[in-house]
CSV table of C-alpha atoms in Angstrom, one decimal:
chain,number,residue,atom,x,y,z
R,1,ASN,CA,0.2,-0.3,-0.2
R,2,ALA,CA,1.8,3.0,-1.1
R,3,GLY,CA,-0.6,5.7,0.0
R,4,VAL,CA,-0.2,9.1,-2.5
R,5,THR,CA,2.7,8.7,-4.7
R,6,GLN,CA,4.3,11.8,-6.8
R,7,THR,CA,6.9,12.1,-9.6
R,8,PRO,CA,9.1,13.4,-10.3
R,9,LYS,CA,10.5,14.6,-6.6
R,10,PHE,CA,12.9,17.2,-8.2
R,11,GLN,CA,12.6,19.2,-11.1
R,12,VAL,CA,14.4,22.7,-13.1
R,13,LEU,CA,12.7,24.5,-15.4
R,14,LYS,CA,13.6,27.8,-17.3
R,15,THR,CA,10.6,30.2,-17.6
R,16,GLY,CA,8.4,29.4,-20.5
R,17,GLN,CA,8.7,25.6,-20.4
R,18,SER,CA,5.6,23.2,-19.8
R,19,MET,CA,5.4,20.9,-17.4
R,20,THR,CA,3.0,18.3,-16.1
R,21,LEU,CA,3.2,16.6,-12.2
R,22,GLN,CA,2.3,13.7,-11.6
R,23,CYS,CA,-0.2,11.9,-8.6
R,24,ALA,CA,-1.9,8.7,-7.9
R,25,GLN,CA,-3.0,7.2,-4.7
R,26,ASP,CA,-4.1,3.9,-3.8
R,27,MET,CA,-6.4,4.3,-0.8
R,28,ASN,CA,-10.0,4.2,-3.2
R,29,HIS,CA,-10.4,8.0,-2.5
R,30,ASN,CA,-12.7,10.4,-4.3
R,31,SER,CA,-11.3,13.2,-3.7
R,32,MET,CA,-7.7,14.5,-4.7
R,33,TYR,CA,-6.2,17.8,-4.1
R,34,TRP,CA,-2.6,20.0,-5.2
R,35,TYR,CA,-1.1,22.7,-3.1
R,36,ARG,CA,2.1,25.1,-3.1
R,37,GLN,CA,3.8,25.2,-0.1
R,38,ASP,CA,5.9,28.3,-0.1
R,39,PRO,CA,8.2,29.8,3.1
R,40,GLY,CA,6.3,31.6,5.9
R,41,MET,CA,3.0,30.4,4.0
R,42,GLY,CA,1.7,27.0,4.9
R,43,LEU,CA,-0.3,25.2,1.8
R,44,ARG,CA,-2.2,26.8,-0.4
R,45,LEU,CA,-5.0,24.7,-2.3
R,46,ILE,CA,-4.3,25.5,-6.3
R,47,TYR,CA,-6.8,23.1,-7.5
R,48,TYR,CA,-9.3,20.0,-6.2
R,49,SER,CA,-11.3,17.3,-7.6
R,50,ALA,CA,-13.9,15.9,-5.2
R,51,SER,CA,-14.6,12.9,-7.3
R,52,GLU,CA,-14.0,11.4,-10.5
R,53,GLY,CA,-15.1,13.6,-13.4
R,54,THR,CA,-14.9,16.8,-11.5
R,55,THR,CA,-12.4,19.6,-10.8
R,56,ASP,CA,-12.8,23.1,-9.3
R,57,LYS,CA,-10.5,25.9,-8.5
R,58,GLY,CA,-8.5,26.5,-5.2
R,59,GLU,CA,-7.1,29.5,-3.5
R,60,VAL,CA,-4.4,30.2,-6.6
R,61,PRO,CA,-5.6,28.6,-9.6
R,62,ASN,CA,-3.6,31.2,-11.9
R,63,GLY,CA,-1.2,29.5,-13.9
R,64,TYR,CA,-2.0,25.8,-13.6
R,65,ASN,CA,-4.4,23.1,-14.7
R,66,VAL,CA,-5.6,19.9,-13.8
R,67,SER,CA,-6.8,16.6,-15.0
R,68,ARG,CA,-8.6,14.1,-13.2
R,69,LEU,CA,-7.7,11.2,-15.5
R,70,ASN,CA,-9.6,8.4,-13.4
R,71,LYS,CA,-10.4,7.4,-10.0
R,72,ARG,CA,-6.7,6.9,-8.9
R,73,GLU,CA,-4.8,9.9,-10.7
R,74,PHE,CA,-5.0,13.5,-10.7
R,75,SER,CA,-2.3,15.3,-12.6
R,76,LEU,CA,-0.9,19.1,-12.2
R,77,ARG,CA,0.5,21.0,-15.8
R,78,LEU,CA,1.6,23.7,-16.0
R,79,GLU,CA,1.6,25.5,-19.4
R,80,SER,CA,4.5,28.3,-19.5
R,81,ALA,CA,6.4,28.1,-15.8
R,82,ALA,CA,7.6,31.6,-14.3
R,83,PRO,CA,9.9,32.2,-11.4
R,84,SER,CA,6.9,32.7,-9.0
R,85,GLN,CA,5.9,29.2,-9.3
R,86,THR,CA,9.4,28.2,-7.6
R,87,SER,CA,7.9,26.3,-4.8
R,88,VAL,CA,7.1,22.4,-3.3
R,89,TYR,CA,4.1,20.8,-4.7
R,90,PHE,CA,1.8,18.3,-2.5
R,91,CYS,CA,-0.6,16.3,-3.8
R,92,ALA,CA,-3.0,14.9,-1.3
R,93,SER,CA,-6.2,12.8,-1.4
R,94,SER,CA,-9.2,12.2,1.3
R,95,GLU,CA,-12.0,9.8,1.3
R,96,ASP,CA,-14.5,12.0,0.2
R,97,GLY,CA,-13.9,15.9,1.4
R,98,GLY,CA,-16.2,15.9,4.2
R,99,ALA,CA,-15.5,18.3,7.1
R,100,GLY,CA,-13.2,15.9,9.2
R,101,ASP,CA,-11.8,14.0,6.4
R,102,THR,CA,-8.3,13.3,6.5
R,103,GLN,CA,-6.2,14.3,3.9
R,104,TYR,CA,-3.3,11.8,3.0
R,105,PHE,CA,-0.1,14.0,1.3
R,106,GLY,CA,2.3,12.6,-1.1
R,107,PRO,CA,6.1,13.1,-0.3
R,108,GLY,CA,6.3,16.4,-2.7
R,109,THR,CA,8.0,17.4,-6.0
R,110,ARG,CA,10.3,20.5,-5.7
R,111,LEU,CA,10.1,22.6,-8.5
R,112,THR,CA,12.5,25.4,-9.8
R,113,VAL,CA,12.1,27.8,-12.5
R,114,LEU,CA,15.0,29.7,-13.4
S,1,GLY,CA,-13.4,34.2,4.6
S,2,ASN,CA,-11.8,30.7,6.7
S,3,SER,CA,-8.2,31.6,8.2
S,4,VAL,CA,-6.1,30.0,11.0
S,5,THR,CA,-3.4,32.2,12.5
S,6,GLN,CA,-0.6,30.1,14.2
S,7,MET,CA,2.5,30.9,16.7
S,8,GLU,CA,5.4,32.1,15.2
S,9,GLY,CA,8.4,30.1,14.9
S,10,PRO,CA,10.6,29.1,15.1
S,11,VAL,CA,10.9,27.0,18.8
S,12,THR,CA,13.6,25.1,20.2
S,13,LEU,CA,13.6,23.2,23.3
S,14,SER,CA,15.4,21.1,25.6
S,15,GLU,CA,14.5,17.6,25.5
S,16,GLU,CA,11.8,16.4,27.8
S,17,ALA,CA,10.2,20.2,28.0
S,18,PHE,CA,6.9,20.9,27.4
S,19,LEU,CA,5.5,22.2,24.7
S,20,THR,CA,2.7,24.6,23.4
S,21,ILE,CA,1.8,25.5,19.9
S,22,ASN,CA,-0.9,28.7,20.1
S,23,CYS,CA,-3.6,27.9,17.1
S,24,THR,CA,-6.5,30.0,16.8
S,25,TYR,CA,-8.9,29.9,13.8
S,26,THR,CA,-11.9,32.2,11.9
S,27,ALA,CA,-14.2,30.1,10.3
S,28,THR,CA,-18.1,30.4,9.4
S,29,GLY,CA,-19.9,27.3,10.5
S,30,TYR,CA,-18.7,24.4,12.6
S,31,PRO,CA,-15.2,23.9,11.4
S,32,SER,CA,-13.3,20.7,12.0
S,33,LEU,CA,-9.7,21.3,13.4
S,34,PHE,CA,-6.6,19.3,12.8
S,35,TRP,CA,-2.7,19.1,13.6
S,36,TYR,CA,-0.6,18.2,10.8
S,37,VAL,CA,3.8,17.3,11.3
S,38,GLN,CA,6.1,17.2,8.5
S,39,TYR,CA,9.1,15.7,9.2
S,40,PRO,CA,12.3,16.9,7.2
S,41,GLY,CA,12.2,15.8,3.5
S,42,GLU,CA,8.5,14.7,4.0
S,43,GLY,CA,4.9,15.3,3.3
S,44,LEU,CA,2.6,16.2,5.7
S,45,GLN,CA,1.2,13.8,8.0
S,46,LEU,CA,-2.1,13.9,10.3
S,47,LEU,CA,-1.1,14.1,14.0
S,48,LEU,CA,-4.3,14.2,15.6
S,49,LYS,CA,-7.5,15.9,15.0
S,50,ALA,CA,-10.9,17.0,16.7
S,51,THR,CA,-14.4,17.7,15.1
S,52,LYS,CA,-16.9,19.2,17.2
S,53,ALA,CA,-16.3,22.1,20.2
S,54,ASP,CA,-14.8,20.4,23.4
S,55,ASP,CA,-13.6,17.6,21.9
S,56,LYS,CA,-9.5,16.8,22.3
S,57,GLY,CA,-7.9,15.0,19.8
S,58,SER,CA,-4.4,13.1,21.1
S,59,ASN,CA,-1.4,10.9,19.6
S,60,LYS,CA,1.8,10.4,20.4
S,61,GLY,CA,1.7,12.0,23.6
S,62,PHE,CA,0.6,15.3,21.8
S,63,GLU,CA,-2.9,16.8,22.6
S,64,ALA,CA,-5.6,19.3,21.5
S,65,THR,CA,-8.5,20.5,22.7
S,66,TYR,CA,-10.9,22.3,20.1
S,67,ARG,CA,-12.2,25.5,22.7
S,68,LYS,CA,-15.1,27.2,20.5
S,69,GLU,CA,-15.9,29.9,23.1
S,70,THR,CA,-12.0,30.9,22.4
S,71,THR,CA,-11.6,29.7,19.3
S,72,SER,CA,-8.3,28.0,19.5
S,73,PHE,CA,-6.7,24.5,19.3
S,74,HIS,CA,-3.1,24.7,20.7
S,75,LEU,CA,-1.0,21.7,20.6
S,76,GLU,CA,0.5,20.6,23.5
S,77,LYS,CA,3.3,17.7,24.7
S,78,GLY,CA,4.2,17.1,28.2
S,79,SER,CA,7.9,15.9,27.5
S,80,VAL,CA,9.5,16.6,24.0
S,81,GLN,CA,11.7,14.7,22.3
S,82,VAL,CA,14.7,14.9,19.8
S,83,SER,CA,12.4,12.9,17.4
S,84,ASP,CA,9.6,15.7,17.5
S,85,SER,CA,11.9,17.9,15.8
S,86,ALA,CA,9.7,18.7,12.7
S,87,VAL,CA,7.4,21.6,11.1
S,88,TYR,CA,3.9,21.6,12.8
S,89,PHE,CA,0.5,23.0,10.9
S,90,CYS,CA,-2.4,23.9,12.5
S,91,ALA,CA,-5.6,23.7,10.0
S,92,LEU,CA,-9.1,23.5,9.3
S,93,HIS,CA,-12.2,22.0,7.1
S,94,SER,CA,-15.3,23.8,6.8
S,95,GLY,CA,-17.5,21.7,5.1
S,96,SER,CA,-19.0,24.5,2.9
S,97,ALA,CA,-15.7,25.4,1.6
S,98,ARG,CA,-14.6,21.7,0.5
S,99,GLN,CA,-10.7,22.3,1.3
S,100,LEU,CA,-8.2,22.5,4.3
S,101,THR,CA,-6.9,25.9,5.0
S,102,PHE,CA,-3.3,26.1,7.0
S,103,GLY,CA,-1.8,28.1,9.1
S,104,SER,CA,2.0,29.1,8.4
S,105,GLY,CA,4.0,26.1,10.2
S,106,THR,CA,5.9,26.0,13.1
S,107,GLN,CA,9.2,24.5,12.9
S,108,LEU,CA,10.2,22.7,16.2
S,109,THR,CA,13.5,21.7,17.2
S,110,VAL,CA,14.7,19.8,20.3
S,111,LEU,CA,18.1,19.9,21.6
S,112,PRO,CA,19.4,16.7,23.4
């Protein structure tokens, strides 16, 4: 049981390049999330998917797109990377997104945009 | 909107010292409250949670009580260990918002 897995672990991009961050969970969870973590700011939600086939914007969606490929996988795409997107990105999943639901986090992707 | 204010760090303690990390919140409705911990180089993992007023969450010697009257959820541990060194995040989840709102995190270092 791997939980939530993310690839890659590290990535360096040049301004304007594109890339996709991959996330998969094996807990049969309905809800999945993408957060970014910046120093002194906690985690901020980029996008989430309440269930397969749906996606919604979070607090900081600009510059990102997402795809809920199936129940297991939720990818995050940067179409034209900017230095402001240098951050650590975490994917998470939860059973149904309800108020008391525990979110389970992946190990993170550290992205640097030059 | 929802917000979480957490005690700023970093916090440095000696082994076996008492730990308190303050957390207060603003939320609509009746949120659930969480403490997550992040060890170096890892993702966040749930430490404890409480889903209604006066509930106490506890795990690994850590405790926090959901105080609706003071809108607080302070984290405490009676005797910290070096292995408790990590970043601690307070968070809330309001069902209507369908997302976690995090505090800024508190870095704890425990010295032997």
